[in-house]
XYZ file of C-alpha atoms in Angstrom:
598
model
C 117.894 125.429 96.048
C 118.661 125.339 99.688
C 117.923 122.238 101.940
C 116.501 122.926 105.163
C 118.261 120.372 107.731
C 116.563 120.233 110.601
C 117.567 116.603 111.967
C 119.364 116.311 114.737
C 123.225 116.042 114.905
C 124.112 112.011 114.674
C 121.135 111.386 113.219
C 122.224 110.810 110.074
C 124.028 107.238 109.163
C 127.477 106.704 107.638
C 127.117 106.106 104.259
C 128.228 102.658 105.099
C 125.301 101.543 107.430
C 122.816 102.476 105.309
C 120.912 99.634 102.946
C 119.849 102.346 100.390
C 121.437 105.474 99.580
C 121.811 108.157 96.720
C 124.636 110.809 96.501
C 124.098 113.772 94.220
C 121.207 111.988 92.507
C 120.770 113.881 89.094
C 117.993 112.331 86.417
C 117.398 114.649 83.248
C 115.229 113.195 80.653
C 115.564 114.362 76.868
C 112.673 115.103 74.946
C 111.962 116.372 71.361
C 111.288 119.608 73.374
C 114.649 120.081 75.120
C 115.990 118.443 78.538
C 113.677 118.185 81.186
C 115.080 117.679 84.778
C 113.574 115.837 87.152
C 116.129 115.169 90.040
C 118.676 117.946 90.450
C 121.492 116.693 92.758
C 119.616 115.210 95.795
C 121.572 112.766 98.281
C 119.224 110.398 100.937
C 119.810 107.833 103.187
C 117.461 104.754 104.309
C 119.221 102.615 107.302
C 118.389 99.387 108.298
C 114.549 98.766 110.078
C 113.942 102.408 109.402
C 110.940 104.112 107.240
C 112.213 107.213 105.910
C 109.316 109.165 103.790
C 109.624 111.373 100.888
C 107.341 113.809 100.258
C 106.267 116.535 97.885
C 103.359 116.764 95.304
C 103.116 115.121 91.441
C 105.340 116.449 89.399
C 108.094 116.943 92.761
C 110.677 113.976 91.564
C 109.374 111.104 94.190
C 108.867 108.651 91.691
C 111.665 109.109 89.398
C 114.430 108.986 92.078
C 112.982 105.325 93.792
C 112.804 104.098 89.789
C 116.670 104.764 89.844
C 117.603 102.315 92.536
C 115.783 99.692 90.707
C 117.279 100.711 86.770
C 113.301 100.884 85.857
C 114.056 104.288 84.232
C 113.028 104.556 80.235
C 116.299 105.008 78.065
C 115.619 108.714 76.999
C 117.482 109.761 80.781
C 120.100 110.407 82.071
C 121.227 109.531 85.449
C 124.358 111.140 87.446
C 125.239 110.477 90.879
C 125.935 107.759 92.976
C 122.746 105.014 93.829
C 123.950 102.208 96.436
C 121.514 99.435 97.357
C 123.840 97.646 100.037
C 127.177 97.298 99.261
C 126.140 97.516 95.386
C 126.613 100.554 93.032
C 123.362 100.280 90.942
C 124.989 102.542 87.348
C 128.008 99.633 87.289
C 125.469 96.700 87.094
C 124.914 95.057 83.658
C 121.025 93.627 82.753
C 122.013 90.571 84.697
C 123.590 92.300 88.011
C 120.528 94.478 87.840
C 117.550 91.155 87.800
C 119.598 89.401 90.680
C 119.479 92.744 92.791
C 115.545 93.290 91.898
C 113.917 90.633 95.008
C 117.064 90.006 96.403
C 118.037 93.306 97.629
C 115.825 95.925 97.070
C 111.889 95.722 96.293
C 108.900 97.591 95.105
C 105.396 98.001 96.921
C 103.326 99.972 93.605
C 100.936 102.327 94.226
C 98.030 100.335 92.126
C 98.306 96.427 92.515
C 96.180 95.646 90.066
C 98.749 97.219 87.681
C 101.675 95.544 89.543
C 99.414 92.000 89.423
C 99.460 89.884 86.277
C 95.588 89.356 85.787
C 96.085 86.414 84.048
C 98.376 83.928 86.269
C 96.900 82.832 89.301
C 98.208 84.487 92.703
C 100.466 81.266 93.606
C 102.480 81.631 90.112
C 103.156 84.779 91.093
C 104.497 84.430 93.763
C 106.890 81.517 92.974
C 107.926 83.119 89.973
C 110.018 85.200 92.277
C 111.251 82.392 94.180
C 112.002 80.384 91.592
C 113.679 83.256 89.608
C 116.339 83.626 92.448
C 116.977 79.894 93.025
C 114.936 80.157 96.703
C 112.789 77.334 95.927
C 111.132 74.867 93.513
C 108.128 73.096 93.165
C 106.551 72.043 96.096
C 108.992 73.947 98.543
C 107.879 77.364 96.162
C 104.515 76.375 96.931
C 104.738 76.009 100.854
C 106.785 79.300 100.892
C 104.328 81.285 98.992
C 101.821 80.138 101.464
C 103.757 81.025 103.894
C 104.173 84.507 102.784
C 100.572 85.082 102.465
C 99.891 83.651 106.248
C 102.425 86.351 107.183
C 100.565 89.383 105.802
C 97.283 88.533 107.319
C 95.170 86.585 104.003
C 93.319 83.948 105.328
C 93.235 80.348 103.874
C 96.199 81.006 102.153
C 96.401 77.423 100.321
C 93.108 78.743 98.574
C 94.223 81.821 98.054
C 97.217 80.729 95.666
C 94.554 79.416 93.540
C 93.243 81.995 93.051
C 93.476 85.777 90.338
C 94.209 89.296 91.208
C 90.446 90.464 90.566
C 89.098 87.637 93.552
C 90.830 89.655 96.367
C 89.975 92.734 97.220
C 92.052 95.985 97.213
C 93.368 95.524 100.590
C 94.714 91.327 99.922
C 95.812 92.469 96.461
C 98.340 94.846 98.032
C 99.086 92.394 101.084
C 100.017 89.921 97.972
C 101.781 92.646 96.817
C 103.760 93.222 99.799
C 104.169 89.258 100.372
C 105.652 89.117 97.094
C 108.117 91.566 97.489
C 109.520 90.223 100.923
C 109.544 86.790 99.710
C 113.680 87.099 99.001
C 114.028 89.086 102.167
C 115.263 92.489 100.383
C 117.272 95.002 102.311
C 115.290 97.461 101.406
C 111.687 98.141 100.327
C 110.219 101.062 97.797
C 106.183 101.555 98.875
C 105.156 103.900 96.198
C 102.291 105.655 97.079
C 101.459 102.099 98.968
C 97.768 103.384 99.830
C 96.504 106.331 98.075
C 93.987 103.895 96.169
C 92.222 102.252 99.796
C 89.883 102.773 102.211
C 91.066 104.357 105.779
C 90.127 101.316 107.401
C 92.400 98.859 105.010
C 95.071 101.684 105.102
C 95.560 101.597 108.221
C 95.545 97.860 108.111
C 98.315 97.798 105.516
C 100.407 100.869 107.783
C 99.983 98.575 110.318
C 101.551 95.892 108.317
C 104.703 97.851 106.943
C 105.305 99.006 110.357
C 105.469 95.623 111.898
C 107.720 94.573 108.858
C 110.444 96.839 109.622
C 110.219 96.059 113.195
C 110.555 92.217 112.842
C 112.781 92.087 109.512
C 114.909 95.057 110.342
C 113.723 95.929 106.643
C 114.552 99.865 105.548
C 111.367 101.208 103.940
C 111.612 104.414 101.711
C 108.105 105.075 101.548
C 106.961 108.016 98.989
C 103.692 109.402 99.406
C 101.647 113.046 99.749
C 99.046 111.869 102.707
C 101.273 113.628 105.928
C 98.723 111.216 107.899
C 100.472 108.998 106.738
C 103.527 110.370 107.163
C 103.224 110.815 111.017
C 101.877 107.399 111.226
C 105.128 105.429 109.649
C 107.785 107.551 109.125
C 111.157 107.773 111.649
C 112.624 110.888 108.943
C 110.731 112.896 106.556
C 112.424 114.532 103.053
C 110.426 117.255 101.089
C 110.663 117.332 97.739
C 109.969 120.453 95.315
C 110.724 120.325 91.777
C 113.217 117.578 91.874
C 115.059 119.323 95.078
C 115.012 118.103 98.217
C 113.805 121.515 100.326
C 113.966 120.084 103.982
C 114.667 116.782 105.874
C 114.810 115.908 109.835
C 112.641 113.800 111.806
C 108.788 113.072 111.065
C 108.402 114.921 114.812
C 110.826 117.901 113.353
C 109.317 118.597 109.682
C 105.497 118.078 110.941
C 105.956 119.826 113.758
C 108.289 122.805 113.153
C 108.842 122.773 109.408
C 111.173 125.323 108.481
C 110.544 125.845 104.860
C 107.475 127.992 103.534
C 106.917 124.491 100.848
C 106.303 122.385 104.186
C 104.150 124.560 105.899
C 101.994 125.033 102.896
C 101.551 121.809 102.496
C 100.745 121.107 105.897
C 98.293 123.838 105.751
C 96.740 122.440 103.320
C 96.012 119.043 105.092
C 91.822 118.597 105.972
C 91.856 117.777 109.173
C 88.704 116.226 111.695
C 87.310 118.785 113.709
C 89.043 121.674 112.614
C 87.579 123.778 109.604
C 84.163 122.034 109.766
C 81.422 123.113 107.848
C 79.343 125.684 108.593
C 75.951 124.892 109.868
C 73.123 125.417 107.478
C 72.327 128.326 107.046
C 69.063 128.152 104.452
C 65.568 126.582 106.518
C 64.900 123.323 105.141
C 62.449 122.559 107.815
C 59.059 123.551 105.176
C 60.832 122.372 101.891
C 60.435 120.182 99.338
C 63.594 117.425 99.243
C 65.644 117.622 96.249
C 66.685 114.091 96.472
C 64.544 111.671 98.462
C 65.548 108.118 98.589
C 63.149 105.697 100.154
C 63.548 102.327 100.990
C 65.772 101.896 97.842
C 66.723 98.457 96.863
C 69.419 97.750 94.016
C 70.645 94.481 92.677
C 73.417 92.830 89.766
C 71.918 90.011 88.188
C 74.735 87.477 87.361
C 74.196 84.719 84.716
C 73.497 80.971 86.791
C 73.842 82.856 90.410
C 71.692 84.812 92.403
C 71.295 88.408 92.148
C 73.818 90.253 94.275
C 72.248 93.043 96.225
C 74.598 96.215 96.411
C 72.014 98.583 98.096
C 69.287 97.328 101.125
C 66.675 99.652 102.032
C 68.383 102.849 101.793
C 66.180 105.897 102.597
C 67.554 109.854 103.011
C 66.987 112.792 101.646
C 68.727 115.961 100.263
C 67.322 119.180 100.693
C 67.675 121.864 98.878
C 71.013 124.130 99.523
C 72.433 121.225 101.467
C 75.463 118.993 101.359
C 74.750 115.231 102.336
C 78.056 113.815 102.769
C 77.484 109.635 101.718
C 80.894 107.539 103.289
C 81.989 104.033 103.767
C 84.140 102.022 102.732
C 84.592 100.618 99.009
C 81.623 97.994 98.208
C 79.502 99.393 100.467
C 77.369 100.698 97.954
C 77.921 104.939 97.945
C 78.959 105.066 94.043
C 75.777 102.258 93.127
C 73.813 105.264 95.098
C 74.838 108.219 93.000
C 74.751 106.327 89.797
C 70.738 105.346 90.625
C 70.441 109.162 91.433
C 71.611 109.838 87.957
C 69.197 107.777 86.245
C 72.500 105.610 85.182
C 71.331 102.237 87.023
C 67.675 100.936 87.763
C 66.661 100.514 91.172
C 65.067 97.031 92.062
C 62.363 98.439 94.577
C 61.908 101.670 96.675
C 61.746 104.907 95.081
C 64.307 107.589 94.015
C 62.601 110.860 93.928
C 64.041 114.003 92.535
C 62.531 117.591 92.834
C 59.606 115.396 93.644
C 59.849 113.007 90.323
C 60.178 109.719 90.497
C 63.207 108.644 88.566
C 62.531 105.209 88.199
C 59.761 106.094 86.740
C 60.513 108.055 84.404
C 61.602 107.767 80.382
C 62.832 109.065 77.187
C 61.929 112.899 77.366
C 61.188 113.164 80.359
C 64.326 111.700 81.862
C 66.098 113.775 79.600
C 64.348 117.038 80.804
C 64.910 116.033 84.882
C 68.506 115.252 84.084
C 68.622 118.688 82.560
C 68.616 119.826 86.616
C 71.148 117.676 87.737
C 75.393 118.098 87.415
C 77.749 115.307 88.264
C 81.560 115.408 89.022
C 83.683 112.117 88.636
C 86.243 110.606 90.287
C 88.732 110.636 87.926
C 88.409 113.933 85.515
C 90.421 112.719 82.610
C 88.489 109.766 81.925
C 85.202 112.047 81.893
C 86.367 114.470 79.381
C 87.152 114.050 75.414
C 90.270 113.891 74.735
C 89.694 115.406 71.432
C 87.451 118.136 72.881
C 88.809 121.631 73.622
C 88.748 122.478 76.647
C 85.543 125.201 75.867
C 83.758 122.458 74.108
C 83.749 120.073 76.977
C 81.955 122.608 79.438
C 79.513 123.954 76.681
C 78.799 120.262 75.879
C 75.684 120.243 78.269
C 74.586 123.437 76.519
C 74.783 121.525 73.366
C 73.217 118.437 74.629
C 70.405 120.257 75.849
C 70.082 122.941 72.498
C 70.372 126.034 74.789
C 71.688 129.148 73.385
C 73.988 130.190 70.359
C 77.108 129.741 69.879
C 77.977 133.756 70.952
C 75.814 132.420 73.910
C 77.554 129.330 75.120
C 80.936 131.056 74.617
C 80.191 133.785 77.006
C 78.718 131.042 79.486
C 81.820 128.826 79.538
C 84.032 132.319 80.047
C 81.633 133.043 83.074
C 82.296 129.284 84.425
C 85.765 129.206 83.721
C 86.162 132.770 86.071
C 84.101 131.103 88.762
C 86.408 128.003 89.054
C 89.445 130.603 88.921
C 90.246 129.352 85.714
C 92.216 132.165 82.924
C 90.227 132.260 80.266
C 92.711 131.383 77.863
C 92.428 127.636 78.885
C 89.009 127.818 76.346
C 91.429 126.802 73.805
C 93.295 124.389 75.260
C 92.957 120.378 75.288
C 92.541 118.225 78.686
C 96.389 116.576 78.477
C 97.271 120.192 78.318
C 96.477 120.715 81.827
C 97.012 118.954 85.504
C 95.170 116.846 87.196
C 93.423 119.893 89.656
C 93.078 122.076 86.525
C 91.096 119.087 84.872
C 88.600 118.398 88.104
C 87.842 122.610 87.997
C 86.499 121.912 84.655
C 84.704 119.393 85.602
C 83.110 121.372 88.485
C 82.588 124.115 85.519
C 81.021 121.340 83.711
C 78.569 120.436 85.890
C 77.115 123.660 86.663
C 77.097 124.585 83.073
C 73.221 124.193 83.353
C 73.273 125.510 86.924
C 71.590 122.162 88.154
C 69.459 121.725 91.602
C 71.146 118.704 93.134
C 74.652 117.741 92.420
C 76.471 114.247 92.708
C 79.942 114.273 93.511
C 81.469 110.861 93.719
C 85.303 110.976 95.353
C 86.003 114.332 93.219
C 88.990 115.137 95.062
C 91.136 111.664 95.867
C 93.415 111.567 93.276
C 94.823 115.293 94.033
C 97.583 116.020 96.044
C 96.584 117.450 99.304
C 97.382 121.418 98.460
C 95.583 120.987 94.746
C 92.527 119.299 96.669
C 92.315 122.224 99.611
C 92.026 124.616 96.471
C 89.660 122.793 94.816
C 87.591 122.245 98.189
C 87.441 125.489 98.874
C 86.701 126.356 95.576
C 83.976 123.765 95.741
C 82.420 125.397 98.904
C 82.194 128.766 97.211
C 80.691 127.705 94.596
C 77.706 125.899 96.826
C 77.198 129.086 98.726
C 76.655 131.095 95.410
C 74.678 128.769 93.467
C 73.069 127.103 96.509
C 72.422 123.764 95.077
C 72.129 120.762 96.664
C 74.802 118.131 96.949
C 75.434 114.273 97.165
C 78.975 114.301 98.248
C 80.537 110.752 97.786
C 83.911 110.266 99.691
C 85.827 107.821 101.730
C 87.833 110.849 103.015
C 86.250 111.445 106.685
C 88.344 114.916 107.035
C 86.853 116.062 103.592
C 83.499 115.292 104.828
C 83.931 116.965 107.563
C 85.125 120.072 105.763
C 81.812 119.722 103.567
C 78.900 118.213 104.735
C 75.910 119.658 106.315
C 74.833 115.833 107.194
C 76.801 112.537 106.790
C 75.285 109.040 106.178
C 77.553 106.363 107.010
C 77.432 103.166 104.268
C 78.309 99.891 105.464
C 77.601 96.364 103.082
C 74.787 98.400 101.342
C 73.125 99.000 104.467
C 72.514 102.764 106.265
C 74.566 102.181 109.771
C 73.998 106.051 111.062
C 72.986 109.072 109.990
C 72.795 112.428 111.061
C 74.072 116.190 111.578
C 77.846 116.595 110.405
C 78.686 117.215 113.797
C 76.418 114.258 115.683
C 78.040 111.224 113.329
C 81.483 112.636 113.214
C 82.692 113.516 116.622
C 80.389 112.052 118.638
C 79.506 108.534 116.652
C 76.924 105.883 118.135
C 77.282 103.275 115.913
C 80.582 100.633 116.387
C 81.265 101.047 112.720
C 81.228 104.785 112.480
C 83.970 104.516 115.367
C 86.167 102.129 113.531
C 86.513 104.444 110.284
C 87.145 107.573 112.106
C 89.923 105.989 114.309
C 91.454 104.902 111.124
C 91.861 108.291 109.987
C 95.719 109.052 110.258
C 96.436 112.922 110.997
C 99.799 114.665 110.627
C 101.082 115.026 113.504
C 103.272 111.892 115.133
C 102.591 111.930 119.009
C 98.760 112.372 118.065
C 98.531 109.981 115.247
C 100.661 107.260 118.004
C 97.992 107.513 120.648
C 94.986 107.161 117.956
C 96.422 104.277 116.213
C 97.500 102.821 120.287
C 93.180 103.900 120.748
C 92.081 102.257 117.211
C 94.141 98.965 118.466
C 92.447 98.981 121.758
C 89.164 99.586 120.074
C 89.772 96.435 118.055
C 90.638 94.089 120.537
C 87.622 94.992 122.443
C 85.682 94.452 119.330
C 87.218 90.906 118.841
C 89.530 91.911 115.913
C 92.670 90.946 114.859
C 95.822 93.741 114.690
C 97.289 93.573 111.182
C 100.868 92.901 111.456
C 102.974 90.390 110.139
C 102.449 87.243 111.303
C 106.458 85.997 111.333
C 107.196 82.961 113.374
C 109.723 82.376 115.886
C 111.360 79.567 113.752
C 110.945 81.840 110.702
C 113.602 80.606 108.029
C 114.733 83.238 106.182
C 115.311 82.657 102.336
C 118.581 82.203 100.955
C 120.077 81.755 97.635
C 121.111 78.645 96.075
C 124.164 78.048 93.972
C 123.935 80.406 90.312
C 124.658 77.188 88.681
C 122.008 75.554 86.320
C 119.469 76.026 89.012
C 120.067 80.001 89.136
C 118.012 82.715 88.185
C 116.949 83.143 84.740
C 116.412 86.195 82.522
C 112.817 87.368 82.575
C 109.702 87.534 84.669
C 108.075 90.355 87.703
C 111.834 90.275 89.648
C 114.267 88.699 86.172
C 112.691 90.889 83.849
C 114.147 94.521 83.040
């Protein structure tokens, strides 16, 4: 395949100036089904202080090639090529070359760090494991480094903080630990791996924020791999595509986002929701002398914990749904939008208030009769393979509400699941298939199939779309939106994704610590927000394009310091001491461990 170079000429660094670099990069795994390859022949470049991002959608090779600079790849492939991390040629390094290069040269930022945390070892351990690993420091020296680190990324109190586990800290510290630990050897060169898919906007651009001012001030090269092309603009200095383990196109972020050459880029830049363009229509059906569908009032929910007092996740909530509408519920995580759509569902009692659907109250409601209102109402789920049977064709697990219910025959529910699989643009074929058998925006039509099995009044959606890359989600968004004008039902759309919401909703309520901070028309909340909060998330919202995205994140920093908040960015001292290696005598690294272990 052909490689679109658009950069400019002397752009590109000589081989030797660059901390991180791969030269006819070939990875073919063998199967029991024949070779599969994953990387065919791709050569990239990462230079000192600069973030270069790679780009494409699952399946495209990102992953695979930063596992190669790192020899994290299983044994069943086969790597060709040339990987150099500094002046080091990663395929001619035994098991112990390769643990003293892992920290000390190059480092990995996962995409999940509660996967990349050890839940059992407290966050100080961790962190001095690497430290200790490399002969850095010992003891009480580890210690004061580690805390060190932490004060660097932004987590306050950091003495306590070493104290404490991975589940304590929210999503945001965990992946500032995650970051501290893996500049705590001072790497050449860091791997973020999808380094915020999982947070809010508000703690992503916190942690952009963060990487940005870590290149800056540790001249670190960054190869960041990701699908969000807000993110993208916001970070990257050069941009590689990537499509089916080729590399289609590379030049500067300001090049590819801006005048991408190849029809791959521009689709997927098509494809990107953006705020204010594509908004919703306005409703259309007159709601003004009906009956809500969903009708929270003054809804109160609470966790009881054993020997502490009740925690309340939702504080006088009141809206309502009406029928043929979308509601679009944000905020960011904690603030209580999931605890909502779970009450709606019957799946959590409410403490006080009332949750009323198609005028029953739901809290009030049992047995049968919860049975027979549920009967009305679909849900979607976040993540569409942990909703679904695994040992359920793929016919079975949309006719399952049929069956739930007793409705119909079997000749019956067949034809009804054929019907639903045509309306989600499903073939038909796929009634015979199981849910590993298909992709991750082939599983969330189903569920959308799913849930209208039944052809329900109301709807809950909770973040059906954040896990897809961006061109699978615009499909299954606009999918989505058919579907709501043919069926007309009414919808609870749960997202953290203000672009999506704005793409959606008819109405938006904004979520803040459990607490309603505005609400309103789609149009009213979202570009032209009252409330201090509702301002904060929407100039958090990275879009693809780099001048643009510069002069809102310049706007969102203004906006903070006139709020009285702090600019994340690493906090590194003027008498900063970088680490540096000790003798490999007795006191050297050992085998094992996050950074020793293969």
């Amino acid at each position: 395949m052909t490689t679109l170079d658009i950069t400019s000429p002397g752009a590109q660094a000589a081989p030797g100036d660059a901390v991180l670099s791969f030269e006819d990069l070939t990875v073919t795994f063998g199967t029991d089904f024949g070779d599969v390859h994953a990387v065919k022949g791709i050569s990239l470049d990462v230079r000192p202080g600069e973030v270069v991002a790679l780009v494409g959608e699952s399946g495209s090779g990102k992953s695979v090639t930063s596992m190669t600079a790192l020899g994290l790849l299983p044994g069943n492939a086969r790597v060709g090529g040339t990987i150099r991390v500094g002046n080091k040629i990663v395929g001619r390094l035994d098991s112990r070359g390769l643990r003293e290069m892992r920290g000390n040269d190059v480092a990995m930022v996962f995409q999940e760090p509660m996967t990349a945390l050890n839940p059992v070892l407290t966050i100080g351990d961790q962190l001095t494991e690497g430290l200790q690993l490399h002969g850095i420091a010992y003891g009480k020296q580890a210690e004061a480094r580690a805390a060190e680190l932490l004060r660097m990324v932004g987590i306050p109190e950091p003495e306590r903080r070493l104290k404490q586990y991975p589940h304590e800290l929210s999503g945001g510290q965990r992946q500032r630990v995650v970051i501290a630990m893996a500049i705590a050897c001072d790497p050449k060169v860091i791997i973020a791996d999808e380094p915020t898919t999982a947070l809010d906007v508000t703690v992503q651009a916190d942690i952009l924020d963060l990487l940005r001012s870590l290149k800056e001030k540790l001249n670190t090269g960054i190869l960041l791999i990701t699908h969000n092309m807000g993110v993208v603009a916001d970070m990257a200095d050069r941009v590689a595509v990537m499509l089916q383990g080729d590399i289609v196109e590379t030049g500067t972020a300001d090049q590819v986002l801006n005048h991408p050459r190849h029809d791959y880029t521009k689709k997927l830049l098509s494809a990107v929701p953006r705020l204010g363009v594509n908004s919703a229509a306005p409703l259309t059906v007159d709601v003004s002398e009906e009956a809500p569908t969903l009708d929270l009032r003054n809804l109160v929910i609470e966790y009881h914990r054993l020997g502490k007092p009740p925690f309340r996740a939702v504080d006088d909530v009141s809206f309502k749904v009406m029928p043929g509408e979308i509601v679009g519920l944000v905020g960011e995580s904690g603030s209580g939008k999931s605890t909502i759509g779970k009450c709606a569902l019957g799946l959590i009692p409410a403490h006080s208030g009332a949750v009323s659907i198609m005028g029953h109250d739901i809290t009030q409601l049992k047995g049968k009769q919860l049975k027979a209102l549920r009967k009305r109402i679909g849900v979607v789920f976040q993540d569409p393979a942990a909703s679904m049977n695994p040992r359920f064709p793929i016919g079975s697990v949309i006719a399952e509400p049929l069956e739930v219910h007793k409705i119909g025959d079997d000749r019956s529910r067949r034809r009804r699941v054929l019907e639903l699989l045509d309306a989600v643009e499903l073939p038909r074929s796929f009634y015979n298939r199981y849910p590993h058998e298909l992709s991750g925006g082939q599983r969330q039509r189903v569920s959308v199939a799913r849930a209208l099995t039944l052809e329900p009044e109301l709807l809950v959606a909770d973040e059906p779309t954040s896990a897809l890359d961006v061109s699978v989600q615009a499909s299954v968004l606009a999918m989505f939106t058919s579907l709501q004008e043919r069926y007309k039902f009414a919808c609870l759309f749960v997202s953290h994704d203000l672009a999506v919401i704005d793409m959606l909703a008819h109405r938006v309520v904004v979520l803040q610590n459990g607490e309603i901070v505005e609400q309103g028309l789609r149009e009213d909340v979202l570009h032209e927000p009252r409330e201090e909060y509702t301002r904060r998330l929407l100039a958090a919202a990275p879009v693809p394009e780099p001048l643009e995205q510069r002069r809102r994140r310049e706007a969102r920093h203004a906006l903070l310091r006139e709020l009285g908040d702090d600019v994340a960015e690493l906090q590194v001292e003027d008498d900063y001491e970088r680490p540096t290696l000790r003798g490999q005598g007795n006191n050297g690294p050992t085998p094992g461990g996050l950074y020793g272990g293969q």
